[in-house]
Coordinates of C-alpha atoms in Angstrom, one line a residue:
Chain A
M1 CA -107.1 -11.9 111.0
S2 CA -110.3 -10.5 109.6
T3 CA -110.3 -10.4 105.9
M4 CA -112.5 -7.4 105.4
Q5 CA -114.2 -4.6 107.0
V6 CA -117.7 -3.9 105.9
D7 CA -118.5 -0.6 107.6
R8 CA -117.5 1.5 104.7
R9 CA -118.9 -0.6 102.0
P10 CA -122.1 0.1 100.4
A11 CA -124.1 -2.4 102.4
P12 CA -127.0 -3.0 100.0
W13 CA -124.6 -4.6 97.7
A14 CA -122.7 -6.7 100.1
A15 CA -125.4 -9.3 100.8
G16 CA -127.0 -11.8 98.5
N17 CA -125.3 -10.9 95.3
H18 CA -122.0 -12.4 96.2
G19 CA -120.6 -14.4 93.4
G20 CA -123.7 -14.2 91.3
V21 CA -124.6 -12.0 88.4
D22 CA -127.4 -12.0 85.9
A23 CA -125.3 -12.0 82.8
R24 CA -127.9 -10.4 80.6
P25 CA -130.1 -8.3 82.6
G26 CA -133.4 -6.8 81.4
P27 CA -134.1 -3.4 82.7
R28 CA -136.0 -4.7 85.7
S29 CA -133.1 -6.6 87.0
A30 CA -130.4 -4.2 86.2
A31 CA -129.7 -3.5 89.8
G32 CA -128.9 -7.2 90.3
T33 CA -125.9 -6.9 88.0
L34 CA -124.1 -4.7 90.4
C35 CA -122.7 -7.2 92.7
L36 CA -119.9 -6.8 95.2
K37 CA -117.4 -9.6 95.6
V38 CA -115.8 -10.1 98.9
M39 CA -112.2 -10.0 98.2
E40 CA -109.9 -12.5 99.8
T41 CA -106.9 -11.0 101.5
P42 CA -104.5 -14.0 101.7
N43 CA -101.5 -11.8 101.9
A44 CA -102.3 -9.3 104.5
P45 CA -99.1 -8.1 106.2
N46 CA -98.1 -9.7 109.4
P47 CA -97.7 -7.0 112.0
E48 CA -95.2 -9.2 113.9
A49 CA -92.8 -9.4 111.0
A50 CA -91.2 -6.1 111.2
A51 CA -89.1 -5.0 108.3
P52 CA -85.4 -5.5 108.9
P53 CA -83.4 -2.3 108.9
A54 CA -82.0 -1.6 105.5
A55 CA -80.1 1.1 103.7
P56 CA -82.2 3.5 101.8
A57 CA -80.9 2.4 98.4
D58 CA -81.8 -1.2 99.2
V59 CA -85.3 -0.2 100.4
N60 CA -85.8 1.7 97.2
R61 CA -84.6 -1.1 95.1
R62 CA -87.0 -3.4 96.8
L63 CA -89.9 -0.9 96.6
G64 CA -89.2 -0.5 92.8
A65 CA -89.4 -4.2 92.3
L66 CA -92.6 -4.4 94.3
L67 CA -94.2 -1.7 92.3
G68 CA -93.6 -3.7 89.1
Q69 CA -95.4 -6.6 90.7
I70 CA -98.2 -4.5 92.0
A71 CA -98.7 -3.2 88.5
N72 CA -99.5 -6.7 87.5
G73 CA -102.1 -7.0 90.3
D74 CA -99.9 -8.9 92.8
Q75 CA -101.5 -8.5 96.2
A76 CA -98.6 -10.1 98.1
A77 CA -96.3 -7.4 96.7
F78 CA -98.8 -4.8 97.7
A79 CA -98.9 -6.2 101.2
E80 CA -95.1 -6.0 101.5
F81 CA -95.0 -2.5 100.0
Y82 CA -97.5 -1.4 102.6
Q83 CA -95.5 -3.0 105.4
L84 CA -92.4 -1.2 104.3
T85 CA -93.9 2.2 103.9
S86 CA -97.2 2.6 105.7
R87 CA -95.5 4.0 108.9
R88 CA -93.9 6.8 106.8
V89 CA -97.2 7.6 105.0
F90 CA -99.3 7.6 108.1
G91 CA -96.6 9.4 110.1
M92 CA -96.4 12.2 107.6
A93 CA -100.2 12.5 107.4
R94 CA -100.4 12.7 111.1
R95 CA -97.9 15.6 111.3
V96 CA -99.8 17.5 108.6
L97 CA -103.3 16.7 109.5
I98 CA -103.0 15.8 113.3
D99 CA -106.5 14.3 113.2
A100 CA -106.2 10.6 113.3
E101 CA -109.2 9.8 111.2
L102 CA -108.3 12.2 108.4
S103 CA -104.8 10.8 108.5
E104 CA -106.2 7.3 108.2
D105 CA -108.4 8.3 105.2
T106 CA -105.4 9.9 103.6
T107 CA -103.3 6.8 104.1
Q108 CA -106.0 4.7 102.6
E109 CA -106.3 6.9 99.6
V110 CA -102.6 7.0 99.0
F111 CA -102.3 3.2 99.0
L112 CA -105.3 2.9 96.7
Q113 CA -103.5 5.2 94.4
V114 CA -100.4 3.1 94.7
W115 CA -102.4 0.0 93.7
Q116 CA -104.0 1.8 90.7
N117 CA -101.0 3.8 89.5
A118 CA -98.1 1.4 90.1
A119 CA -97.7 1.0 86.4
K120 CA -97.2 4.7 86.0
F121 CA -94.2 4.7 88.3
N122 CA -91.1 5.6 86.3
A123 CA -87.8 4.9 88.0
D124 CA -86.1 7.5 85.8
A125 CA -88.3 10.2 87.3
G126 CA -87.3 9.5 90.9
S127 CA -87.0 6.9 93.6
P128 CA -90.1 4.9 94.7
L129 CA -90.0 6.4 98.2
A130 CA -89.9 10.0 96.8
W131 CA -92.7 9.1 94.5
L132 CA -94.8 7.7 97.3
M133 CA -94.0 10.5 99.7
T134 CA -94.8 13.1 97.1
I135 CA -98.2 11.5 96.4
S136 CA -98.8 11.3 100.2
H137 CA -97.7 14.9 100.9
R138 CA -99.9 16.3 98.1
R139 CA -102.9 14.4 99.4
A140 CA -102.3 15.4 103.0
V141 CA -101.8 19.1 102.0
D142 CA -104.9 19.1 99.8
K143 CA -106.9 17.6 102.6
V144 CA -105.7 19.9 105.3
R145 CA -106.3 23.0 103.2
S146 CA -109.8 22.0 102.4
S147 CA -110.7 21.1 105.9
Q148 CA -108.9 23.7 108.1
S149 CA -108.3 27.4 107.8
A150 CA -104.7 28.6 107.6
T151 CA -105.1 30.2 111.1
D152 CA -106.0 26.8 112.5
R153 CA -103.0 25.2 110.8
E154 CA -100.6 27.8 112.0
A155 CA -101.8 27.6 115.5
R156 CA -101.7 23.9 115.5
Y157 CA -98.3 23.8 114.0
G158 CA -97.0 26.2 116.6
A159 CA -98.3 23.8 119.3
S160 CA -96.6 20.8 117.8
S161 CA -93.5 22.1 116.2
Q162 CA -91.2 21.2 119.0
E163 CA -92.2 17.6 118.7
I164 CA -91.8 17.7 115.0
D165 CA -88.3 19.1 115.3
H166 CA -87.4 16.3 117.5
D167 CA -88.7 13.3 115.7
S168 CA -88.2 14.4 112.2
V169 CA -84.4 14.3 112.7
S170 CA -84.1 11.4 115.2
D171 CA -84.1 7.7 114.8
E172 CA -87.5 7.7 113.0
V173 CA -85.7 8.2 109.7
G174 CA -85.3 5.0 107.8
S175 CA -81.8 4.2 108.8
R176 CA -79.3 5.3 111.4
L177 CA -76.7 6.5 108.9
E178 CA -79.2 8.4 106.9
A179 CA -80.6 9.9 110.1
E180 CA -77.2 11.2 111.1
A181 CA -76.6 12.7 107.7
V182 CA -80.0 14.4 107.9
V183 CA -79.3 15.9 111.3
R184 CA -75.9 17.1 110.1
C185 CA -77.3 18.6 106.9
L186 CA -80.3 20.2 108.5
D187 CA -77.8 22.0 110.7
T188 CA -76.2 23.5 107.7
L189 CA -79.4 25.4 107.0
T190 CA -80.0 28.7 108.7
D191 CA -82.7 28.6 111.4
T192 CA -85.0 30.6 109.2
Q193 CA -84.5 28.3 106.2
Q194 CA -85.3 25.3 108.4
E195 CA -88.3 26.9 109.9
S196 CA -89.7 27.9 106.5
V197 CA -89.3 24.5 104.9
R198 CA -90.8 22.8 108.0
L199 CA -93.8 25.1 108.1
A200 CA -94.5 24.4 104.5
Y201 CA -93.9 20.6 104.8
Y202 CA -95.5 19.6 108.0
G203 CA -97.7 22.7 108.5
G204 CA -99.2 22.4 105.0
L205 CA -98.8 26.1 104.6
T206 CA -98.3 28.0 101.3
Y207 CA -95.2 30.2 101.0
R208 CA -97.6 33.1 101.5
E209 CA -99.0 31.7 104.7
V210 CA -95.5 31.0 105.9
A211 CA -94.6 34.6 105.2
E212 CA -97.6 35.8 107.2
R213 CA -96.8 33.5 110.1
L214 CA -93.2 34.6 110.3
N215 CA -93.8 38.2 109.6
A216 CA -91.5 38.1 106.6
A217 CA -91.7 39.4 103.1
V218 CA -93.1 37.0 100.6
P219 CA -90.1 37.0 98.3
T220 CA -87.9 36.3 101.3
I221 CA -89.8 33.1 102.1
K222 CA -89.6 31.8 98.5
S223 CA -85.8 32.4 98.7
R224 CA -85.5 30.6 102.0
I225 CA -87.4 27.6 100.7
R226 CA -85.4 27.4 97.5
D227 CA -82.0 28.0 99.2
G228 CA -82.8 25.7 102.1
L229 CA -83.8 22.8 100.0
I230 CA -80.9 23.3 97.6
R231 CA -78.5 23.4 100.4
L232 CA -80.0 20.3 102.0
K233 CA -79.9 18.5 98.7
T234 CA -76.3 19.3 98.2
C235 CA -75.3 18.3 101.7
L236 CA -77.2 15.0 101.4
G237 CA -75.6 14.3 98.0
V238 CA -78.9 13.9 96.2
S239 CA -78.1 13.6 92.6
Chain B
M1 CA -83.4 41.0 101.9
N2 CA -83.0 37.5 100.5
D3 CA -81.0 35.1 102.5
M4 CA -79.2 34.0 99.4
N5 CA -76.8 31.2 99.7
P6 CA -73.4 32.0 98.2
Q7 CA -72.4 28.4 97.8
N8 CA -75.1 28.0 95.1
S9 CA -73.7 30.7 93.0
G10 CA -74.4 28.7 89.8
R11 CA -77.7 30.4 89.8
T12 CA -78.3 34.0 89.0
P13 CA -78.8 35.7 92.3
G14 CA -81.8 38.0 92.5
G15 CA -85.1 38.5 94.2
F16 CA -88.4 36.8 93.8
S17 CA -91.4 38.9 93.1
A18 CA -94.3 39.3 95.5
D19 CA -96.4 37.0 93.4
I20 CA -96.0 34.0 91.2
A21 CA -97.1 35.7 88.1
G22 CA -94.3 38.2 88.6
D23 CA -91.8 35.5 89.0
L24 CA -92.9 33.8 85.9
S25 CA -92.9 36.9 83.7
S26 CA -89.4 37.8 85.0
G27 CA -88.0 34.5 84.0
R28 CA -87.7 32.9 87.4
A29 CA -89.9 29.9 86.8
I30 CA -87.0 27.5 87.4
D31 CA -86.4 29.0 90.8
L32 CA -89.9 28.1 91.8
A33 CA -89.1 24.4 91.5
E34 CA -88.5 23.9 95.2
V35 CA -91.6 25.8 96.3
Y36 CA -93.5 23.8 93.8
A37 CA -92.1 20.5 94.9
L38 CA -93.0 21.4 98.5
H39 CA -96.6 21.9 97.5
A40 CA -96.3 25.4 99.0
L41 CA -98.3 27.1 96.1
D42 CA -102.0 27.5 96.2
D43 CA -104.0 25.7 93.4
A44 CA -104.2 28.7 91.0
E45 CA -100.5 29.4 91.4
R46 CA -99.6 25.7 90.9
T47 CA -101.7 25.6 87.7
A48 CA -100.0 28.8 86.5
V49 CA -96.5 27.3 87.0
E50 CA -97.5 24.1 85.4
R51 CA -98.9 25.9 82.4
H52 CA -95.8 28.0 82.1
I53 CA -93.5 25.0 82.3
A54 CA -95.5 23.1 79.8
D55 CA -95.0 25.9 77.3
A56 CA -91.3 26.5 78.2
P57 CA -88.4 25.6 75.9
P58 CA -87.4 22.0 76.5
A59 CA -84.1 22.9 78.2
E60 CA -85.9 25.0 80.7
R61 CA -88.6 22.4 81.3
A62 CA -86.0 19.7 81.8
E63 CA -84.1 21.8 84.4
F64 CA -87.3 22.6 86.2
E65 CA -88.3 18.9 86.3
E66 CA -84.8 17.9 87.5
R67 CA -84.9 20.4 90.3
V68 CA -88.4 19.2 91.3
R69 CA -87.2 15.6 91.3
Q70 CA -84.2 16.4 93.5
A71 CA -86.4 18.4 95.9
H72 CA -88.7 15.5 96.2
E73 CA -85.8 13.1 96.9
T74 CA -84.5 15.6 99.5
L75 CA -87.8 15.9 101.2
A76 CA -88.4 12.2 101.3
M77 CA -85.0 11.7 103.0
S78 CA -85.2 14.6 105.4
F79 CA -88.7 14.4 106.8
G80 CA -89.0 10.9 107.9
A81 CA -91.6 11.0 110.7
E82 CA -93.1 7.5 111.2
E83 CA -96.1 6.4 113.1
E84 CA -97.8 3.0 113.2
P85 CA -101.1 3.2 111.3
P86 CA -104.2 1.7 113.0
A87 CA -104.5 -2.0 113.0
G88 CA -106.9 -3.2 110.4
L89 CA -106.2 -0.3 108.0
F90 CA -104.5 -2.6 105.5
D91 CA -107.6 -4.9 105.5
R92 CA -109.8 -1.9 104.8
I93 CA -107.6 -0.9 102.0
V94 CA -107.6 -4.3 100.4
A95 CA -111.4 -4.5 100.8
A96 CA -111.6 -1.3 98.8
L97 CA -109.3 -2.4 96.0
P98 CA -110.7 -2.8 92.6
A99 CA -110.6 -6.6 92.0
Q100 CA -109.3 -6.0 88.6
Q101 CA -106.0 -4.2 88.0
A102 CA -107.0 -1.1 86.0
G103 CA -103.6 0.3 85.2
P104 CA -103.7 2.8 82.3
G105 CA -102.2 1.4 79.2
T106 CA -102.8 -2.2 80.2
D107 CA -106.4 -2.5 79.6
A108 CA -107.9 0.8 78.8
P109 CA -109.3 0.4 75.3
S110 CA -108.6 3.4 73.1
A111 CA -111.6 2.8 70.9
P112 CA -114.7 4.9 71.6
P113 CA -117.6 3.1 73.1
V114 CA -119.3 1.1 70.3
V115 CA -122.2 -1.1 69.8
P116 CA -123.2 -2.7 73.1
R117 CA -123.2 -6.4 73.0
P118 CA -124.5 -9.1 75.3
V119 CA -122.1 -10.5 77.9
H120 CA -123.8 -13.8 78.8
E121 CA -120.6 -15.8 78.6
H122 CA -119.6 -14.7 82.1
A123 CA -122.4 -16.6 83.9
A124 CA -120.5 -19.8 83.7
D125 CA -117.3 -18.3 85.1
L126 CA -118.6 -18.1 88.6
P127 CA -117.7 -18.7 91.3
V128 CA -114.0 -18.3 91.2
A129 CA -112.5 -21.5 92.4
D130 CA -108.9 -20.5 93.2
E131 CA -106.2 -17.9 92.8
L132 CA -105.0 -19.3 89.5
S133 CA -108.4 -19.3 87.8
A134 CA -109.0 -15.9 89.3
A135 CA -105.9 -14.6 87.6
R136 CA -106.8 -16.3 84.4
Q137 CA -110.2 -14.8 84.5
R138 CA -108.8 -11.4 85.2
R139 CA -106.5 -11.8 82.3
D140 CA -109.3 -12.9 80.0
E141 CA -111.6 -10.1 81.1
R142 CA -108.9 -7.5 80.6
R143 CA -109.0 -8.5 76.9
R144 CA -112.7 -8.0 76.8
P145 CA -113.5 -4.3 77.1
Q146 CA -117.0 -5.1 78.0
G147 CA -116.3 -7.8 80.5
M148 CA -119.0 -6.6 82.6
R149 CA -119.0 -8.7 85.7
N150 CA -115.5 -8.1 86.9
W151 CA -115.5 -4.6 85.9
L152 CA -118.6 -4.0 88.0
I153 CA -116.8 -5.5 91.0
G154 CA -114.2 -2.8 90.6
V155 CA -116.8 -0.2 90.4
A156 CA -118.5 -1.3 93.6
A157 CA -115.2 -1.3 95.4
A158 CA -114.0 2.0 94.1
A159 CA -117.2 3.6 95.2
A160 CA -116.6 2.4 98.7
I161 CA -113.5 4.6 99.2
A162 CA -113.1 8.1 100.4
V163 CA -116.0 8.3 102.7
G164 CA -116.2 11.5 104.6
G165 CA -114.4 14.8 104.6
V166 CA -112.9 14.8 101.1
G167 CA -111.5 18.1 99.9
V168 CA -113.5 19.9 97.3
G169 CA -111.6 23.2 97.7
A170 CA -110.8 23.4 94.0
Y171 CA -114.4 23.6 93.1
V172 CA -115.4 26.4 95.4
A173 CA -117.2 29.0 93.3
N174 CA -120.7 30.0 93.7
Q175 CA -122.0 28.5 96.9
N176 CA -125.6 28.7 95.9
D177 CA -125.9 26.8 92.7
P178 CA -127.0 23.2 93.0
L179 CA -123.7 21.9 91.8
N180 CA -121.7 23.5 94.6
Q181 CA -124.3 22.7 97.1
V182 CA -123.6 19.1 96.5
L183 CA -119.8 19.5 96.2
Q184 CA -119.6 21.4 99.4
A185 CA -122.0 19.2 101.4
S186 CA -120.5 18.0 104.7
D187 CA -121.2 14.4 103.9
V188 CA -119.7 14.1 100.4
R189 CA -118.3 10.8 99.3
K190 CA -116.2 10.5 96.2
A191 CA -115.4 7.8 93.8
T192 CA -113.9 7.5 90.4
I193 CA -115.0 4.9 88.0
D194 CA -113.6 3.8 84.7
V195 CA -115.6 4.3 81.6
I196 CA -115.5 1.5 79.1
G197 CA -114.1 3.1 76.0
G198 CA -111.6 5.3 77.9
G199 CA -111.5 7.9 80.6
T200 CA -113.2 8.0 84.0
A201 CA -116.2 9.5 85.6
S202 CA -115.8 11.1 89.0
L203 CA -118.7 11.0 91.3
T204 CA -119.3 13.2 94.3
L205 CA -122.2 12.0 96.3
S206 CA -124.1 13.7 99.0
S207 CA -126.9 11.8 100.8
S208 CA -128.0 15.0 102.6
K209 CA -128.5 16.7 99.2
D210 CA -129.9 13.5 97.7
A211 CA -127.7 14.1 94.7
V212 CA -124.5 13.0 92.9
V213 CA -122.4 15.2 90.7
V214 CA -121.1 13.3 87.7
K215 CA -118.0 14.6 85.9
M216 CA -116.5 12.9 82.9
N217 CA -112.7 13.0 82.5
G218 CA -111.1 12.1 79.3
V219 CA -114.1 10.3 78.0
P220 CA -114.3 10.1 74.3
A221 CA -117.2 11.8 72.5
P222 CA -120.0 9.3 71.8
P223 CA -120.0 7.8 68.3
A224 CA -121.9 9.5 65.6
G225 CA -125.7 9.3 66.2
K226 CA -125.2 8.3 69.8
V227 CA -125.3 10.0 73.2
Y228 CA -124.5 8.9 76.7
Q229 CA -127.5 8.5 78.9
M230 CA -127.5 8.5 82.7
W231 CA -129.8 6.2 84.7
L232 CA -130.7 5.6 88.3
I233 CA -131.6 2.1 89.1
P234 CA -134.2 2.1 91.9
K235 CA -133.7 0.1 95.0
D236 CA -137.1 -1.4 94.8
G237 CA -136.2 -3.2 91.6
S238 CA -138.4 -1.1 89.4
A239 CA -137.3 0.0 85.9
P240 CA -134.3 2.3 85.6
V241 CA -135.1 6.0 85.5
S242 CA -133.5 8.2 82.9
K243 CA -131.6 11.1 84.4
G244 CA -130.5 12.9 81.3
L245 CA -128.3 12.8 78.2
M246 CA -124.8 13.8 77.6
D247 CA -123.7 14.6 74.0
A248 CA -120.2 15.5 73.0
E249 CA -120.7 19.1 74.1
A250 CA -122.1 18.4 77.5
L251 CA -119.4 15.9 78.2
S252 CA -117.0 18.4 79.6
K253 CA -119.5 19.8 82.1
P254 CA -120.4 18.3 85.5
A255 CA -124.0 17.0 85.7
V256 CA -126.1 16.9 88.9
V257 CA -128.2 13.9 89.2
T258 CA -130.8 14.1 92.0
G259 CA -133.0 11.5 93.7
I260 CA -130.2 9.1 94.6
G261 CA -131.8 8.3 98.0
A262 CA -134.2 5.8 96.3
A263 CA -131.6 4.5 93.9
A264 CA -129.4 1.5 94.3
A265 CA -127.0 2.4 91.5
L266 CA -126.1 4.9 88.8
G267 CA -125.5 3.6 85.3
I268 CA -124.4 5.2 82.1
T269 CA -125.2 3.7 78.7
V270 CA -124.7 4.6 75.1
E271 CA -128.0 5.3 73.4
P272 CA -129.2 6.6 70.0
T273 CA -129.4 10.4 69.9
G274 CA -132.5 11.5 71.8
G275 CA -132.1 8.8 74.3
S276 CA -134.0 5.6 75.1
K277 CA -136.8 4.7 77.4
T278 CA -134.9 1.8 78.8
P279 CA -131.1 1.3 79.0
T280 CA -129.3 -0.6 76.3
M281 CA -127.0 -2.9 78.1
P282 CA -124.3 -3.2 79.0
T283 CA -123.5 0.0 80.8
V284 CA -120.3 1.8 79.9
A285 CA -120.0 2.9 83.5
A286 CA -121.9 2.1 86.7
A287 CA -121.6 2.6 90.4
P288 CA -123.5 1.5 93.4
L289 CA -124.9 4.3 95.5
G290 CA -125.0 2.5 98.8
A291 CA -126.4 5.5 100.8

């Protein structure tokens, strides 16, 4: 397994300086102090070792413990966290952004944020998975809004919404039991509630853009989103 | 008009306004929790809601936050699309990690940047022999706010992230001023670097504009009689070039530093008021500009 990829690194720093630094540079050698250490990655995730299926509560407990270790700079914990969650982060980014490269950038930024902000995670404020997916969704939405017009997003969403409908409620959800609950609970929403929430979530649209796309009044869309999410929450037993 | 849901009758039924300001002024802030949690507000609306909630009575704020939290849990459970990320992505992420854990509260010194002092004790530390000594070294250097070497590694790595189409939508204002020309360039790269003494500096670089925008966030004002001074360190090894001063007042404004094409790095130092001809080491912040 390759331990690093150099293509995105600032190349002038990668060579020569490795491991060496002038401890007390004069002005003429100041540049030499900016060295770049090649980081070892002894604990990169093993793609063969797929995570065993686990109940959401177990996954969250494990993720919470890992975040505590990541906060202390534990790279092995970071690798496991990535292994457990990267499919979710990348999968969501792909639905929102479609573009593979933007999705990859977003995923990278999200996990860098995890590494840097693990200490900020507060279990009282939510589950690790919700924390992660909130960060991820925000990043993806920011990125899609800055890189694509609303018209593009709406058109694109229209082209892919069938697929989204299918896979967001099928066996791609973490566990079979949870998937069934999600399918059942999504069915308790009206079609218009489902559509509004999905357009906002996977389409990256604002409520105003959702209203324009659906030819509905703006206050109506806000109500649909609120009522749809509250109904879903109640059905899923989120407390 | 509203497809209200009778089973949630604990809430006052009633309509939303056409805009967010109307919702806030009519006391419906809490009912925006789900729309907020879904990131379905634009930036200005989001800020308005956050401001309103920050000033709201504690009970209202608590209810809003609770509803946001529940909405986030609900969304994380309900929208579970998965897709295998590209092979090698994890390696790239690890390669971009700051070598030193920089979690807030663990090592961010609260004191303002003070008198620079030499850091020659680090020369003997290298190279790192094994994981244990690496960990020990990280721990030691965390205790030393001006532990220059390891910190610079973090800087170098942090600057390697976020190449390419990074969103700058929030900054869009006047497209013609130099600041926005850089922020809106098609080739911007972004990095955030820690500033010794507290806070961060966000850098937005554009090779095509030959400039970097430096914005300080939460950086304490320089000590009395001191200013921050920005430098470009030329690639050819010649002496650092001063690119301007930042006093307490200028600290909140973004600064445009041009001429990065010939520079290997950007450095920020603390200097006596009026600035210096050569930087007083160590830097309080530095970043490679591998263009």
